PDB file of C-alpha atoms in Angstrom:
ATOM      1  CA  MET A   1     -20.751  46.452   4.205  1.00 63.00           C
ATOM      2  CA  GLU A   2     -17.263  47.978   3.897  1.00 70.00           C
ATOM      3  CA  ALA A   3     -17.679  49.502   7.442  1.00 71.00           C
ATOM      4  CA  ALA A   4     -18.953  46.221   8.814  1.00 69.00           C
ATOM      5  CA  LEU A   5     -16.042  44.411   7.439  1.00 71.00           C
ATOM      6  CA  ALA A   6     -13.563  46.858   9.029  1.00 76.00           C
ATOM      7  CA  ARG A   7     -10.486  45.372  10.736  1.00 74.00           C
ATOM      8  CA  GLU A   8     -11.634  46.135  14.331  1.00 77.00           C
ATOM      9  CA  ASN A   9     -15.096  44.778  13.758  1.00 75.00           C
ATOM     10  CA  MET A  10     -13.791  41.532  12.458  1.00 74.00           C
ATOM     11  CA  ALA A  11     -11.378  41.170  15.300  1.00 76.00           C
ATOM     12  CA  SER A  12     -14.207  41.830  17.796  1.00 77.00           C
ATOM     13  CA  ALA A  13     -16.308  39.211  16.052  1.00 74.00           C
ATOM     14  CA  TYR A  14     -13.515  36.686  16.086  1.00 71.00           C
ATOM     15  CA  ARG A  15     -12.955  37.235  19.831  1.00 75.00           C
ATOM     16  CA  ARG A  16     -16.529  36.575  20.531  1.00 74.00           C
ATOM     17  CA  VAL A  17     -16.664  33.538  18.442  1.00 70.00           C
ATOM     18  CA  VAL A  18     -13.619  32.068  20.316  1.00 70.00           C
ATOM     19  CA  SER A  19     -14.941  33.039  23.590  1.00 73.00           C
ATOM     20  CA  ASN A  20     -18.305  31.220  22.982  1.00 65.00           C
ATOM     21  CA  ARG A  21     -16.329  27.951  21.664  1.00 63.00           C
ATOM     22  CA  GLY A  22     -19.562  26.749  19.963  1.00 59.00           C
ATOM     23  CA  ALA A  23     -19.995  23.791  17.622  1.00 59.00           C
ATOM     24  CA  PRO A  24     -19.084  24.007  14.069  1.00 59.00           C
ATOM     25  CA  GLY A  25     -21.558  25.752  11.830  1.00 57.00           C
ATOM     26  CA  VAL A  26     -22.506  25.244   8.228  1.00 50.00           C
ATOM     27  CA  ASP A  27     -18.916  25.088   7.108  1.00 56.00           C
ATOM     28  CA  LYS A  28     -18.197  22.346   9.759  1.00 57.00           C
ATOM     29  CA  MET A  29     -14.977  24.114  10.785  1.00 66.00           C
ATOM     30  CA  PRO A  30     -13.960  24.006  14.557  1.00 68.00           C
ATOM     31  CA  VAL A  31     -12.822  27.129  16.357  1.00 66.00           C
ATOM     32  CA  GLU A  32      -9.152  25.976  16.454  1.00 67.00           C
ATOM     33  CA  ALA A  33      -8.983  26.016  12.642  1.00 67.00           C
ATOM     34  CA  LEU A  34     -10.697  29.502  12.065  1.00 67.00           C
ATOM     35  CA  LEU A  35      -7.772  31.817  12.500  1.00 69.00           C
ATOM     36  CA  PRO A  36      -5.440  29.855  10.260  1.00 68.00           C
ATOM     37  CA  TYR A  37      -8.197  29.648   7.713  1.00 67.00           C
ATOM     38  CA  LEU A  38      -9.000  33.249   7.727  1.00 69.00           C
ATOM     39  CA  GLN A  39      -5.277  34.292   7.547  1.00 67.00           C
ATOM     40  CA  VAL A  40      -5.230  32.444   4.112  1.00 64.00           C
ATOM     41  CA  HIS A  41      -8.658  32.939   2.694  1.00 67.00           C
ATOM     42  CA  TRP A  42      -9.930  36.196   4.151  1.00 69.00           C
ATOM     43  CA  PRO A  43      -9.112  38.553   1.181  1.00 72.00           C
ATOM     44  CA  GLY A  44     -11.336  36.208  -1.223  1.00 70.00           C
ATOM     45  CA  ILE A  45     -14.053  35.893   1.451  1.00 71.00           C
ATOM     46  CA  LYS A  46     -14.130  39.764   1.902  1.00 74.00           C
ATOM     47  CA  GLU A  47     -14.346  40.389  -1.969  1.00 72.00           C
ATOM     48  CA  GLN A  48     -17.236  37.872  -2.053  1.00 70.00           C
ATOM     49  CA  LEU A  49     -19.071  39.434   0.808  1.00 70.00           C
ATOM     50  CA  LEU A  50     -18.766  42.983  -0.786  1.00 72.00           C
ATOM     51  CA  ASP A  51     -20.086  41.527  -4.128  1.00 69.00           C
ATOM     52  CA  GLY A  52     -22.901  39.733  -2.328  1.00 65.00           C
ATOM     53  CA  ARG A  53     -22.011  36.455  -3.767  1.00 64.00           C
ATOM     54  CA  TYR A  54     -20.446  34.746  -0.605  1.00 60.00           C
ATOM     55  CA  GLN A  55     -21.729  31.136   0.093  1.00 59.00           C
ATOM     56  CA  PRO A  56     -20.346  29.230   3.012  1.00 58.00           C
ATOM     57  CA  GLN A  57     -18.550  26.190   1.850  1.00 54.00           C
ATOM     58  CA  PRO A  58     -17.791  22.980   3.895  1.00 55.00           C
ATOM     59  CA  VAL A  59     -14.037  22.681   4.650  1.00 54.00           C
ATOM     60  CA  ARG A  60     -11.638  19.669   5.074  1.00 54.00           C
ATOM     61  CA  ILE A  61      -9.644  20.095   8.137  1.00 51.00           C
ATOM     62  CA  VAL A  62      -5.950  19.299   7.961  1.00 51.00           C
ATOM     63  CA  GLU A  63      -3.803  18.879  10.975  1.00 54.00           C
ATOM     64  CA  ILE A  64      -0.223  20.052  10.577  1.00 52.00           C
ATOM     65  CA  PRO A  65       2.223  18.964  13.343  1.00 56.00           C
ATOM     66  CA  LYS A  66       4.045  21.823  14.972  1.00 53.00           C
ATOM     67  CA  PRO A  67       7.877  21.766  15.643  1.00 52.00           C
ATOM     68  CA  GLY A  68       7.439  22.262  19.345  1.00 56.00           C
ATOM     69  CA  GLY A  69       4.633  19.677  19.737  1.00 58.00           C
ATOM     70  CA  GLY A  70       0.940  19.603  19.175  1.00 60.00           C
ATOM     71  CA  VAL A  71      -0.932  20.316  15.806  1.00 53.00           C
ATOM     72  CA  ARG A  72      -2.116  23.274  13.937  1.00 52.00           C
ATOM     73  CA  MET A  73      -5.635  22.795  12.432  1.00 50.00           C
ATOM     74  CA  LEU A  74      -6.123  24.167   8.983  1.00 51.00           C
ATOM     75  CA  GLY A  75      -9.143  24.349   6.931  1.00 52.00           C
ATOM     76  CA  ILE A  76      -9.295  23.964   3.202  1.00 51.00           C
ATOM     77  CA  PRO A  77     -12.520  24.403   1.211  1.00 50.00           C
ATOM     78  CA  THR A  78     -13.657  21.263  -0.349  1.00 51.00           C
ATOM     79  CA  CYS A  79     -14.751  23.029  -3.463  1.00 45.00           C
ATOM     80  CA  LEU A  80     -11.174  23.666  -4.306  1.00 46.00           C
ATOM     81  CA  ASP A  81     -10.609  19.827  -4.860  1.00 49.00           C
ATOM     82  CA  ARG A  82     -13.216  19.556  -7.693  1.00 54.00           C
ATOM     83  CA  ARG A  83     -13.575  22.994  -9.350  1.00 57.00           C
ATOM     84  CA  ARG A  84     -11.560  21.603 -12.291  1.00 60.00           C
ATOM     85  CA  GLY A  85     -13.265  18.158 -12.370  1.00 64.00           C
ATOM     86  CA  HIS A  86     -10.028  16.272 -10.905  1.00 67.00           C
ATOM     87  CA  ALA A  87     -10.301  13.155  -9.077  1.00 71.00           C
ATOM     88  CA  PHE A  88      -8.497  12.765  -5.759  1.00 69.00           C
ATOM     89  CA  CYS A  89      -7.360   9.966  -3.734  1.00 69.00           C
ATOM     90  CA  ARG A  90      -5.889  10.924  -0.125  1.00 67.00           C
ATOM     91  CA  TYR A  91      -4.766   8.996   2.839  1.00 63.00           C
ATOM     92  CA  ALA A  92      -2.687  10.656   5.604  1.00 64.00           C
ATOM     93  CA  ASP A  93       0.222  12.747   3.799  1.00 67.00           C
ATOM     94  CA  ASP A  94      -0.008  10.621   0.634  1.00 75.00           C
ATOM     95  CA  CYS A  95      -2.261  11.974  -2.278  1.00 78.00           C
ATOM     96  CA  ASN A  96      -2.935  10.984  -5.988  1.00 80.00           C
ATOM     97  CA  ILE A  97      -4.445  13.474  -8.355  1.00 80.00           C
ATOM     98  CA  TYR A  98      -5.941  12.136 -11.612  1.00 81.00           C
ATOM     99  CA  VAL A  99      -6.226  14.365 -14.604  1.00 80.00           C
ATOM    100  CA  CYS A 100      -6.824  13.769 -18.355  1.00 79.00           C
ATOM    101  CA  SER A 101      -3.312  14.665 -19.862  1.00 81.00           C
ATOM    102  CA  LYS A 102       0.350  14.901 -19.149  1.00 83.00           C
ATOM    103  CA  ALA A 103       0.174  18.709 -19.621  1.00 85.00           C
ATOM    104  CA  ALA A 104      -2.737  18.859 -17.190  1.00 81.00           C
ATOM    105  CA  GLY A 105      -0.709  16.781 -14.812  1.00 82.00           C
ATOM    106  CA  GLU A 106       2.433  18.996 -14.940  1.00 85.00           C
ATOM    107  CA  ARG A 107       0.120  22.176 -14.401  1.00 84.00           C
ATOM    108  CA  VAL A 108      -1.504  20.733 -11.260  1.00 81.00           C
ATOM    109  CA  MET A 109       1.730  19.305 -10.033  1.00 84.00           C
ATOM    110  CA  ALA A 110       3.218  22.970 -10.027  1.00 85.00           C
ATOM    111  CA  SER A 111       0.100  24.599  -8.604  1.00 82.00           C
ATOM    112  CA  ILE A 112      -0.409  22.039  -5.805  1.00 81.00           C
ATOM    113  CA  THR A 113       3.361  22.206  -4.882  1.00 83.00           C
ATOM    114  CA  ARG A 114       3.100  26.028  -4.438  1.00 84.00           C
ATOM    115  CA  PHE A 115      -0.076  25.706  -2.299  1.00 79.00           C
ATOM    116  CA  LEU A 116       1.508  23.049  -0.129  1.00 78.00           C
ATOM    117  CA  GLU A 117       4.661  24.773   0.388  1.00 82.00           C
ATOM    118  CA  GLN A 118       3.904  28.404   0.390  1.00 81.00           C
ATOM    119  CA  LYS A 119       0.335  28.309   1.919  1.00 77.00           C
ATOM    120  CA  LEU A 120       0.456  25.282   4.124  1.00 74.00           C
ATOM    121  CA  ARG A 121       4.325  25.447   4.833  1.00 79.00           C
ATOM    122  CA  LEU A 122       4.630  21.804   4.163  1.00 79.00           C
ATOM    123  CA  LYS A 123       7.580  20.010   2.507  1.00 82.00           C
ATOM    124  CA  VAL A 124       6.867  18.185  -0.643  1.00 82.00           C
ATOM    125  CA  ASN A 125       9.104  15.083  -1.296  1.00 81.00           C
ATOM    126  CA  GLN A 126      10.267  15.711  -4.831  1.00 82.00           C
ATOM    127  CA  ALA A 127      11.866  12.244  -5.001  1.00 83.00           C
ATOM    128  CA  LYS A 128       8.534  10.456  -4.492  1.00 83.00           C
ATOM    129  CA  SER A 129       6.384  12.976  -6.439  1.00 84.00           C
ATOM    130  CA  ALA A 130       5.902  12.583 -10.148  1.00 84.00           C
ATOM    131  CA  VAL A 131       3.629  13.150 -13.308  1.00 87.00           C
ATOM    132  CA  ALA A 132       3.135   9.650 -14.606  1.00 84.00           C
ATOM    133  CA  ARG A 133       0.579   7.304 -15.925  1.00 86.00           C
ATOM    134  CA  PRO A 134      -1.617   5.577 -13.032  1.00 81.00           C
ATOM    135  CA  TRP A 135      -0.419   1.971 -13.762  1.00 82.00           C
ATOM    136  CA  SER A 136       3.336   3.093 -13.244  1.00 84.00           C
ATOM    137  CA  ARG A 137       2.563   4.505  -9.770  1.00 84.00           C
ATOM    138  CA  LYS A 138       1.627   3.103  -6.601  1.00 83.00           C
ATOM    139  CA  PHE A 139      -0.708   4.318  -3.683  1.00 78.00           C
ATOM    140  CA  LEU A 140      -0.886   2.514  -0.311  1.00 83.00           C
ATOM    141  CA  GLY A 141       0.850  -0.652  -1.803  1.00 86.00           C
ATOM    142  CA  TYR A 142      -1.746  -0.667  -4.692  1.00 86.00           C
ATOM    143  CA  SER A 143      -1.489  -0.017  -8.375  1.00 87.00           C
ATOM    144  CA  MET A 144      -3.799  -0.346 -11.177  1.00 86.00           C
ATOM    145  CA  THR A 145      -3.879  -1.964 -14.766  1.00 86.00           C
ATOM    146  CA  MET A 146      -3.642  -0.204 -18.002  1.00 86.00           C
ATOM    147  CA  HIS A 147      -7.064  -1.467 -19.333  1.00 83.00           C
ATOM    148  CA  LYS A 148      -9.758   0.907 -20.535  1.00 82.00           C
ATOM    149  CA  LYS A 149     -11.570   0.036 -17.355  1.00 85.00           C
ATOM    150  CA  PRO A 150      -8.791  -0.306 -14.885  1.00 84.00           C
ATOM    151  CA  ARG A 151      -8.634  -3.006 -12.210  1.00 87.00           C
ATOM    152  CA  LEU A 152      -6.944  -2.744  -8.949  1.00 88.00           C
ATOM    153  CA  LYS A 153      -3.682  -4.813  -8.413  1.00 91.00           C
ATOM    154  CA  VAL A 154      -0.886  -5.364  -6.047  1.00 91.00           C
ATOM    155  CA  ALA A 155       2.094  -2.901  -6.857  1.00 91.00           C
ATOM    156  CA  SER A 156       5.344  -4.620  -7.937  1.00 90.00           C
ATOM    157  CA  GLU A 157       7.049  -2.812  -5.184  1.00 91.00           C
ATOM    158  CA  SER A 158       4.900  -4.453  -2.550  1.00 92.00           C
ATOM    159  CA  VAL A 159       5.412  -7.989  -3.940  1.00 93.00           C
ATOM    160  CA  ARG A 160       9.268  -7.259  -3.839  1.00 94.00           C
ATOM    161  CA  ARG A 161       9.012  -6.106  -0.224  1.00 93.00           C
ATOM    162  CA  LEU A 162       7.086  -9.282   0.733  1.00 94.00           C
ATOM    163  CA  LYS A 163       9.617 -11.543  -0.830  1.00 95.00           C
ATOM    164  CA  GLN A 164      12.475  -9.730   0.684  1.00 94.00           C
ATOM    165  CA  SER A 165      10.760 -10.319   4.112  1.00 93.00           C
ATOM    166  CA  LEU A 166      10.126 -13.861   3.529  1.00 94.00           C
ATOM    167  CA  LYS A 167      13.655 -14.469   2.240  1.00 93.00           C
ATOM    168  CA  GLU A 168      14.836 -13.408   5.817  1.00 93.00           C
ATOM    169  CA  VAL A 169      12.723 -15.920   7.531  1.00 93.00           C
ATOM    170  CA  PHE A 170      13.647 -18.762   5.123  1.00 93.00           C
ATOM    171  CA  ARG A 171      17.410 -17.841   5.700  1.00 91.00           C
ATOM    172  CA  ARG A 172      16.725 -18.127   9.386  1.00 90.00           C
ATOM    173  CA  GLY A 173      14.879 -21.274   9.184  1.00 85.00           C
ATOM    174  CA  ARG A 174      17.243 -23.461   7.235  1.00 84.00           C
ATOM    175  CA  GLY A 175      17.671 -25.785  10.058  1.00 86.00           C
ATOM    176  CA  TRP A 176      14.198 -25.633  11.464  1.00 90.00           C
ATOM    177  CA  ARG A 177      11.663 -28.383  11.075  1.00 91.00           C
ATOM    178  CA  LEU A 178       9.295 -27.622   8.188  1.00 92.00           C
ATOM    179  CA  ASP A 179       6.174 -27.322  10.266  1.00 92.00           C
ATOM    180  CA  ARG A 180       7.895 -24.890  12.646  1.00 93.00           C
ATOM    181  CA  LEU A 181       8.993 -22.809   9.495  1.00 94.00           C
ATOM    182  CA  ILE A 182       5.469 -22.767   8.031  1.00 94.00           C
ATOM    183  CA  GLU A 183       4.055 -21.675  11.344  1.00 94.00           C
ATOM    184  CA  THR A 184       6.506 -18.660  11.398  1.00 93.00           C
ATOM    185  CA  LEU A 185       5.378 -17.850   7.857  1.00 94.00           C
ATOM    186  CA  ARG A 186       1.667 -18.127   8.593  1.00 93.00           C
ATOM    187  CA  PRO A 187       0.843 -14.700  10.420  1.00 92.00           C
ATOM    188  CA  LYS A 188       3.018 -12.713   7.845  1.00 93.00           C
ATOM    189  CA  LEU A 189       1.002 -14.271   4.884  1.00 94.00           C
ATOM    190  CA  LEU A 190      -2.288 -13.728   6.526  1.00 93.00           C
ATOM    191  CA  GLY A 191      -1.640 -10.254   7.488  1.00 92.00           C
ATOM    192  CA  TRP A 192      -0.342  -9.470   4.057  1.00 93.00           C
ATOM    193  CA  ILE A 193      -3.349 -10.943   2.088  1.00 92.00           C
ATOM    194  CA  ALA A 194      -5.905  -9.369   4.412  1.00 91.00           C
ATOM    195  CA  TYR A 195      -4.497  -6.049   3.421  1.00 91.00           C
ATOM    196  CA  PHE A 196      -4.361  -6.715  -0.278  1.00 91.00           C
ATOM    197  CA  LYS A 197      -7.592  -8.688  -0.526  1.00 90.00           C
ATOM    198  CA  LEU A 198      -9.022  -5.922  -2.573  1.00 88.00           C
ATOM    199  CA  SER A 199      -6.730  -6.685  -5.539  1.00 89.00           C
ATOM    200  CA  GLU A 200      -8.812  -7.694  -8.602  1.00 89.00           C
ATOM    201  CA  VAL A 201      -5.711  -9.175 -10.619  1.00 88.00           C
ATOM    202  CA  LYS A 202      -5.084 -12.815  -9.252  1.00 88.00           C
ATOM    203  CA  GLY A 203      -2.004 -13.866 -11.236  1.00 91.00           C
ATOM    204  CA  VAL A 204       0.351 -12.374  -8.596  1.00 93.00           C
ATOM    205  CA  PHE A 205      -1.229 -14.441  -5.727  1.00 94.00           C
ATOM    206  CA  ASP A 206      -0.549 -17.719  -8.002  1.00 94.00           C
ATOM    207  CA  GLU A 207       2.960 -16.649  -8.586  1.00 95.00           C
ATOM    208  CA  LEU A 208       3.725 -15.847  -5.031  1.00 95.00           C
ATOM    209  CA  ASP A 209       2.148 -19.213  -3.822  1.00 95.00           C
ATOM    210  CA  GLY A 210       4.373 -21.144  -6.360  1.00 95.00           C
ATOM    211  CA  TRP A 211       7.496 -19.139  -5.179  1.00 96.00           C
ATOM    212  CA  ILE A 212       6.672 -19.877  -1.343  1.00 96.00           C
ATOM    213  CA  ARG A 213       6.283 -23.706  -1.932  1.00 96.00           C
ATOM    214  CA  ARG A 214       9.597 -23.618  -4.126  1.00 96.00           C
ATOM    215  CA  ARG A 215      11.341 -22.009  -1.334  1.00 95.00           C
ATOM    216  CA  LEU A 216      10.089 -24.701   1.006  1.00 95.00           C
ATOM    217  CA  ARG A 217      11.191 -27.339  -1.310  1.00 95.00           C
ATOM    218  CA  CYS A 218      14.555 -25.757  -1.374  1.00 95.00           C
ATOM    219  CA  VAL A 219      14.735 -26.028   2.256  1.00 94.00           C
ATOM    220  CA  ILE A 220      13.759 -29.738   2.249  1.00 95.00           C
ATOM    221  CA  TRP A 221      16.559 -30.286  -0.409  1.00 95.00           C
ATOM    222  CA  ARG A 222      19.232 -28.635   1.944  1.00 93.00           C
ATOM    223  CA  HIS A 223      18.030 -30.617   4.810  1.00 93.00           C
ATOM    224  CA  TRP A 224      18.748 -33.922   2.977  1.00 93.00           C
ATOM    225  CA  LYS A 225      22.319 -32.954   2.172  1.00 91.00           C
ATOM    226  CA  ARG A 226      23.812 -36.393   0.800  1.00 94.00           C
ATOM    227  CA  SER A 227      22.689 -38.092  -2.520  1.00 93.00           C
ATOM    228  CA  TYR A 228      21.842 -41.388  -0.746  1.00 94.00           C
ATOM    229  CA  THR A 229      19.621 -39.518   1.620  1.00 94.00           C
ATOM    230  CA  ARG A 230      17.849 -37.607  -1.098  1.00 94.00           C
ATOM    231  CA  ALA A 231      17.350 -40.705  -3.085  1.00 95.00           C
ATOM    232  CA  LYS A 232      15.866 -42.485  -0.102  1.00 95.00           C
ATOM    233  CA  HIS A 233      13.411 -39.817   0.712  1.00 95.00           C
ATOM    234  CA  LEU A 234      12.400 -39.272  -2.966  1.00 95.00           C
ATOM    235  CA  MET A 235      11.632 -43.152  -3.212  1.00 95.00           C
ATOM    236  CA  LYS A 236       9.562 -42.735   0.152  1.00 94.00           C
ATOM    237  CA  ARG A 237       7.502 -39.785  -1.631  1.00 93.00           C
ATOM    238  CA  GLY A 238       6.639 -42.179  -4.515  1.00 93.00           C
ATOM    239  CA  LEU A 239       9.388 -41.666  -7.176  1.00 93.00           C
ATOM    240  CA  SER A 240      10.650 -44.689  -8.888  1.00 93.00           C
ATOM    241  CA  GLU A 241      14.024 -45.807  -7.800  1.00 93.00           C
ATOM    242  CA  ALA A 242      15.668 -45.177 -11.298  1.00 94.00           C
ATOM    243  CA  LYS A 243      14.331 -41.447 -11.166  1.00 94.00           C
ATOM    244  CA  ALA A 244      15.116 -40.792  -7.629  1.00 94.00           C
ATOM    245  CA  TRP A 245      18.856 -41.754  -8.083  1.00 95.00           C
ATOM    246  CA  ILE A 246      19.157 -39.743 -11.321  1.00 94.00           C
ATOM    247  CA  SER A 247      17.458 -36.724  -9.475  1.00 94.00           C
ATOM    248  CA  ALA A 248      19.595 -37.108  -6.510  1.00 94.00           C
ATOM    249  CA  THR A 249      22.880 -37.156  -8.248  1.00 93.00           C
ATOM    250  CA  ASN A 250      22.107 -34.639 -10.866  1.00 93.00           C
ATOM    251  CA  GLY A 251      24.760 -32.095  -9.482  1.00 90.00           C
ATOM    252  CA  ARG A 252      22.399 -29.130  -9.483  1.00 92.00           C
ATOM    253  CA  GLY A 253      21.838 -26.758  -6.769  1.00 93.00           C
ATOM    254  CA  PRO A 254      19.126 -26.607  -4.304  1.00 94.00           C
ATOM    255  CA  TRP A 255      17.152 -23.713  -5.943  1.00 95.00           C
ATOM    256  CA  TRP A 256      17.249 -25.636  -9.350  1.00 96.00           C
ATOM    257  CA  ASN A 257      16.098 -28.825  -7.799  1.00 95.00           C
ATOM    258  CA  ALA A 258      13.401 -27.122  -5.732  1.00 94.00           C
ATOM    259  CA  GLY A 259      11.674 -26.120  -9.039  1.00 94.00           C
ATOM    260  CA  ALA A 260      12.271 -29.493 -10.901  1.00 94.00           C
ATOM    261  CA  SER A 261       9.650 -31.985 -11.671  1.00 93.00           C
ATOM    262  CA  HIS A 262      10.926 -34.529  -9.199  1.00 95.00           C
ATOM    263  CA  MET A 263      10.644 -32.281  -6.356  1.00 95.00           C
ATOM    264  CA  ASN A 264       7.096 -30.972  -7.558  1.00 94.00           C
ATOM    265  CA  GLU A 265       6.066 -34.567  -7.940  1.00 94.00           C
ATOM    266  CA  ALA A 266       7.291 -35.519  -4.383  1.00 94.00           C
ATOM    267  CA  PHE A 267       5.814 -32.408  -2.547  1.00 95.00           C
ATOM    268  CA  ARG A 268       2.771 -31.123  -4.280  1.00 94.00           C
ATOM    269  CA  ALA A 269       0.672 -28.236  -2.930  1.00 92.00           C
ATOM    270  CA  GLY A 270      -1.592 -30.362  -0.891  1.00 93.00           C
ATOM    271  CA  TYR A 271       1.460 -31.590   1.391  1.00 94.00           C
ATOM    272  CA  PHE A 272       2.307 -28.201   2.484  1.00 94.00           C
ATOM    273  CA  ALA A 273      -1.555 -27.280   2.934  1.00 93.00           C
ATOM    274  CA  ARG A 274      -1.758 -30.169   5.343  1.00 93.00           C
ATOM    275  CA  LEU A 275       1.122 -28.637   7.382  1.00 92.00           C
ATOM    276  CA  GLY A 276      -0.695 -25.408   7.617  1.00 92.00           C
ATOM    277  CA  LEU A 277       0.747 -23.284   4.771  1.00 93.00           C
ATOM    278  CA  VAL A 278      -1.492 -20.530   3.842  1.00 93.00           C
ATOM    279  CA  SER A 279      -2.475 -20.258   0.216  1.00 93.00           C
ATOM    280  CA  LEU A 280      -2.574 -16.528  -0.807  1.00 93.00           C
ATOM    281  CA  GLN A 281      -5.095 -17.200  -3.567  1.00 93.00           C
ATOM    282  CA  GLN A 282      -7.628 -19.384  -1.570  1.00 92.00           C
ATOM    283  CA  GLU A 283      -7.377 -16.928   1.389  1.00 92.00           C
ATOM    284  CA  ARG A 284      -8.099 -13.943  -1.018  1.00 91.00           C
ATOM    285  CA  ARG A 285     -11.150 -15.732  -2.460  1.00 91.00           C
ATOM    286  CA  ARG A 286     -12.436 -16.537   1.057  1.00 91.00           C
ATOM    287  CA  LEU A 287     -11.998 -12.955   2.234  1.00 90.00           C
ATOM    288  CA  GLN A 288     -13.623 -11.423  -0.877  1.00 87.00           C
ATOM    289  CA  SER A 289     -16.532 -13.904  -0.295  1.00 88.00           C
ATOM    290  CA  LEU A 290     -16.982 -12.475   3.106  1.00 85.00           C
ATOM    291  CA  THR A 291     -17.597  -8.879   1.894  1.00 70.00           C
TER     292      THR A 291
END
């Protein structure tokens, strides 16, 4: 077996495999990934062959961009992922590894960093990498609760980014008609909720619905400008004359008035729904019912 595994024999066998360019075999590895894989794993494979305990393992193919263009295909045995019982969650270049303790997390963090930087020649972003509780981290915009049986939720960073994006629309739309502003918000809200429809925690959607309606009431209050105009429109929306004048002349700012009882009474959720405003909570329920 030692003679069969000599360097010249292995080089000859490799050239034949490359020239044949056959389909992937038991290990599911394409020809393009064979040489990089052997450069990393050949010593261990040779040792197992000599001991008579080698078993072909399926590999996971990783594509690494080359500096000059194109990609380098590298095969990683899938058995490496689960040999210690770790749970993995991976998408593109983001990866979460779940272990049972902080000490195990620090050990795995060190070993996986060495593997990525020394074996795969990849750069690990230390600023974004950490050992922490699952509910204090996010993955693809999602996070999870700290219950014994965790539930999927929208990460706070994702909510913050949505609010920041919507604030820009509200800032541009201060002089727009309300229906035009709502029509501008509609595709952004539909796209966001379609992505986060898997969330099992619904409180954030109720909070965002209320926040968006308050922003719209703030725009309405700014449109009215003068106290007389505000009182007149509040009376048109069903408020008594006394309450309308007290509300219109309270001296408070637009944001305070947008959250006050007189504006909530004058412009309820149904009013904005008739104008086409998307309710994130209702749209989430509709999307979940379709799956």
